[in-house]
mmCIF file of C-alpha atoms in Angstrom:
data_model
loop_
_atom_site.group_PDB
_atom_site.id
_atom_site.type_symbol
_atom_site.label_atom_id
_atom_site.label_comp_id
_atom_site.label_asym_id
_atom_site.label_seq_id
_atom_site.Cartn_x
_atom_site.Cartn_y
_atom_site.Cartn_z
ATOM 1 C CA UNK A 1 0.000 0.000 0.000
ATOM 2 C CA UNK A 2 2.843 2.407 0.821
ATOM 3 C CA UNK A 3 4.288 1.738 -2.622
ATOM 4 C CA UNK A 4 1.031 2.933 -4.196
ATOM 5 C CA UNK A 5 0.876 6.034 -1.993
ATOM 6 C CA UNK A 6 4.452 7.041 -2.828
ATOM 7 C CA UNK A 7 3.771 6.496 -6.524
ATOM 8 C CA UNK A 8 0.716 8.766 -6.307
ATOM 9 C CA UNK A 9 2.740 11.467 -4.512
ATOM 10 C CA UNK A 10 5.479 11.280 -7.155
ATOM 11 C CA UNK A 11 2.898 11.476 -9.939
ATOM 12 C CA UNK A 12 1.273 14.535 -8.363
ATOM 13 C CA UNK A 13 4.682 16.205 -8.145
ATOM 14 C CA UNK A 14 5.290 15.362 -11.795
ATOM 15 C CA UNK A 15 1.942 16.747 -12.956
ATOM 16 C CA UNK A 16 1.150 19.661 -10.642
ATOM 17 C CA UNK A 17 -1.437 21.076 -13.045
ATOM 18 C CA UNK A 18 -3.805 18.223 -12.109
ATOM 19 C CA UNK A 19 -3.632 19.098 -8.442
ATOM 20 C CA UNK A 20 -3.899 22.831 -9.074
ATOM 21 C CA UNK A 21 -6.998 22.325 -11.225
ATOM 22 C CA UNK A 22 -8.769 20.577 -8.336
ATOM 23 C CA UNK A 23 -7.393 22.652 -5.439
ATOM 24 C CA UNK A 24 -6.126 26.134 -6.306
ATOM 25 C CA UNK A 25 -4.734 26.620 -2.792
ATOM 26 C CA UNK A 26 -2.375 23.652 -3.326
ATOM 27 C CA UNK A 27 0.091 26.011 -5.021
ATOM 28 C CA UNK A 28 1.394 27.039 -1.598
ATOM 29 C CA UNK A 29 2.199 23.433 -0.729
ATOM 30 C CA UNK A 30 3.839 22.800 -4.097
ATOM 31 C CA UNK A 31 5.932 25.954 -3.679
ATOM 32 C CA UNK A 32 7.203 24.597 -0.349
ATOM 33 C CA UNK A 33 8.180 21.276 -1.914
ATOM 34 C CA UNK A 34 9.846 22.733 -5.034
ATOM 35 C CA UNK A 35 13.275 23.339 -3.408
ATOM 36 C CA UNK A 36 13.437 19.639 -2.517
ATOM 37 C CA UNK A 37 12.187 18.397 -5.891
ATOM 38 C CA UNK A 38 15.681 17.457 -7.074
ATOM 39 C CA UNK A 39 16.387 15.286 -4.054
ATOM 40 C CA UNK A 40 12.917 13.733 -4.190
ATOM 41 C CA UNK A 41 13.420 12.935 -7.868
ATOM 42 C CA UNK A 42 16.878 11.484 -7.232
ATOM 43 C CA UNK A 43 15.576 9.172 -4.500
ATOM 44 C CA UNK A 44 12.635 8.011 -6.616
ATOM 45 C CA UNK A 45 14.867 7.475 -9.640
ATOM 46 C CA UNK A 46 17.176 5.154 -7.729
ATOM 47 C CA UNK A 47 14.233 3.501 -5.976
ATOM 48 C CA UNK A 48 12.599 2.873 -9.370
ATOM 49 C CA UNK A 49 15.808 1.451 -10.854
ATOM 50 C CA UNK A 50 16.147 -0.786 -7.800
ATOM 51 C CA UNK A 51 12.535 -1.926 -8.269
ATOM 52 C CA UNK A 52 13.210 -2.772 -11.932
ATOM 53 C CA UNK A 53 16.263 -4.809 -10.936
ATOM 54 C CA UNK A 54 14.297 -6.610 -8.219
ATOM 55 C CA UNK A 55 11.407 -7.349 -10.581
ATOM 56 C CA UNK A 56 13.783 -8.851 -13.137
ATOM 57 C CA UNK A 57 15.565 -10.897 -10.464
ATOM 58 C CA UNK A 58 12.198 -12.190 -9.240
ATOM 59 C CA UNK A 59 10.779 -13.119 -12.620
ATOM 60 C CA UNK A 60 9.655 -16.430 -11.144
ATOM 61 C CA UNK A 61 6.756 -14.496 -9.583
ATOM 62 C CA UNK A 62 5.460 -13.889 -13.101
ATOM 63 C CA UNK A 63 4.239 -17.507 -13.261
ATOM 64 C CA UNK A 64 2.270 -17.369 -9.999
ATOM 65 C CA UNK A 65 1.338 -13.685 -9.701
ATOM 66 C CA UNK A 66 1.441 -12.159 -13.186
ATOM 67 C CA UNK A 67 -0.711 -9.106 -12.406
ATOM 68 C CA UNK A 68 1.348 -8.220 -9.334
ATOM 69 C CA UNK A 69 4.619 -8.672 -11.200
ATOM 70 C CA UNK A 70 3.467 -6.497 -14.130
ATOM 71 C CA UNK A 71 2.198 -3.863 -11.678
ATOM 72 C CA UNK A 72 5.530 -3.968 -9.842
ATOM 73 C CA UNK A 73 7.522 -3.557 -13.060
ATOM 74 C CA UNK A 74 5.236 -0.838 -14.449
ATOM 75 C CA UNK A 75 5.308 1.115 -11.199
ATOM 76 C CA UNK A 76 9.078 0.827 -10.955
ATOM 77 C CA UNK A 77 9.503 2.013 -14.552
ATOM 78 C CA UNK A 78 7.280 5.022 -13.926
ATOM 79 C CA UNK A 79 9.137 5.793 -10.693
ATOM 80 C CA UNK A 80 12.515 5.627 -12.392
ATOM 81 C CA UNK A 81 11.470 7.811 -15.319
ATOM 82 C CA UNK A 82 9.552 10.417 -13.306
ATOM 83 C CA UNK A 83 12.315 10.441 -10.720
ATOM 84 C CA UNK A 84 14.831 11.097 -13.485
ATOM 85 C CA UNK A 85 12.706 13.911 -14.898
ATOM 86 C CA UNK A 86 12.138 15.569 -11.529
ATOM 87 C CA UNK A 87 15.654 15.044 -10.263
ATOM 88 C CA UNK A 88 17.590 15.706 -13.460
ATOM 89 C CA UNK A 89 19.224 18.836 -12.062
ATOM 90 C CA UNK A 90 20.506 16.969 -9.018
ATOM 91 C CA UNK A 91 21.486 13.891 -11.065
ATOM 92 C CA UNK A 92 23.354 16.139 -13.471
ATOM 93 C CA UNK A 93 25.129 17.917 -10.632
ATOM 94 C CA UNK A 94 26.107 14.802 -8.658
ATOM 95 C CA UNK A 95 26.591 12.105 -11.279
ATOM 96 C CA UNK A 96 26.704 13.335 -14.868
ATOM 97 C CA UNK A 97 28.778 16.503 -14.486
ATOM 98 C CA UNK A 98 32.008 14.515 -14.165
ATOM 99 C CA UNK A 99 31.721 12.986 -17.641
ATOM 100 C CA UNK A 100 30.909 15.133 -20.667
ATOM 101 C CA UNK A 101 29.645 12.190 -22.754
ATOM 102 C CA UNK A 102 27.314 11.043 -19.960
ATOM 103 C CA UNK A 103 26.062 14.608 -19.607
ATOM 104 C CA UNK A 104 25.172 14.753 -23.315
ATOM 105 C CA UNK A 105 23.390 11.387 -23.137
ATOM 106 C CA UNK A 106 21.466 12.564 -20.072
ATOM 107 C CA UNK A 107 20.367 15.725 -21.859
ATOM 108 C CA UNK A 108 19.272 13.686 -24.886
ATOM 109 C CA UNK A 109 17.280 11.331 -22.655
ATOM 110 C CA UNK A 110 15.701 14.276 -20.862
ATOM 111 C CA UNK A 111 14.694 15.809 -24.207
ATOM 112 C CA UNK A 112 13.005 12.533 -25.233
ATOM 113 C CA UNK A 113 11.180 11.998 -21.939
ATOM 114 C CA UNK A 114 10.083 15.539 -21.072
ATOM 115 C CA UNK A 115 7.199 15.659 -23.601
ATOM 116 C CA UNK A 116 5.567 12.567 -22.075
ATOM 117 C CA UNK A 117 5.916 13.650 -18.437
ATOM 118 C CA UNK A 118 2.200 14.430 -18.139
ATOM 119 C CA UNK A 119 1.152 11.065 -19.566
ATOM 120 C CA UNK A 120 3.600 9.261 -17.293
ATOM 121 C CA UNK A 121 2.237 11.193 -14.326
ATOM 122 C CA UNK A 122 -1.306 10.099 -15.178
ATOM 123 C CA UNK A 123 -0.154 6.522 -15.671
ATOM 124 C CA UNK A 124 1.637 6.690 -12.313
ATOM 125 C CA UNK A 125 -1.584 7.866 -10.657
ATOM 126 C CA UNK A 126 -3.480 4.953 -12.199
ATOM 127 C CA UNK A 127 -0.862 2.369 -11.191
ATOM 128 C CA UNK A 128 -0.627 3.859 -7.692
ATOM 129 C CA UNK A 129 -4.417 3.762 -7.238
ATOM 130 C CA UNK A 130 -4.545 0.231 -8.621
ATOM 131 C CA UNK A 131 -1.824 -0.860 -6.181
ATOM 132 C CA UNK A 132 -3.728 0.543 -3.215
ATOM 133 C CA UNK A 133 -7.065 -0.858 -4.375
ATOM 134 C CA UNK A 134 -5.639 -4.294 -5.122
ATOM 135 C CA UNK A 135 -3.843 -4.484 -1.800
ATOM 136 C CA UNK A 136 -7.100 -3.705 -0.008
ATOM 137 C CA UNK A 137 -9.191 -6.125 -2.062
ATOM 138 C CA UNK A 138 -6.787 -9.061 -2.171
ATOM 139 C CA UNK A 139 -5.301 -9.042 1.332
#
């Protein structure tokens, strides 16, 4: 359940226009979180990559629990990508700035992913809600 909640929070941070459309006073909260967005993105990026690695290492679960495994992999992919998008400034500063070629590849990846940030945020909301709902229904 916590996995679903964190995925929803990350998705809301990635698509703030959705939250602002529903609650105009949420801008104050988002303004407070903005200085920490890079660190939040960095943590979620590494957490998502770790989730992808764990899902691949536990592929045997695909035979017994295919829906859970697909949800796990999809959520981890969304976390890694949205985390990268939100934390690119921090990732660039801490990791990519030491290597010019890696910096160029990071910028190219950012340019490819930035246009789909809104769609990924919506998908993250859906996967996060599904994770919470499924954990309530099936436990």
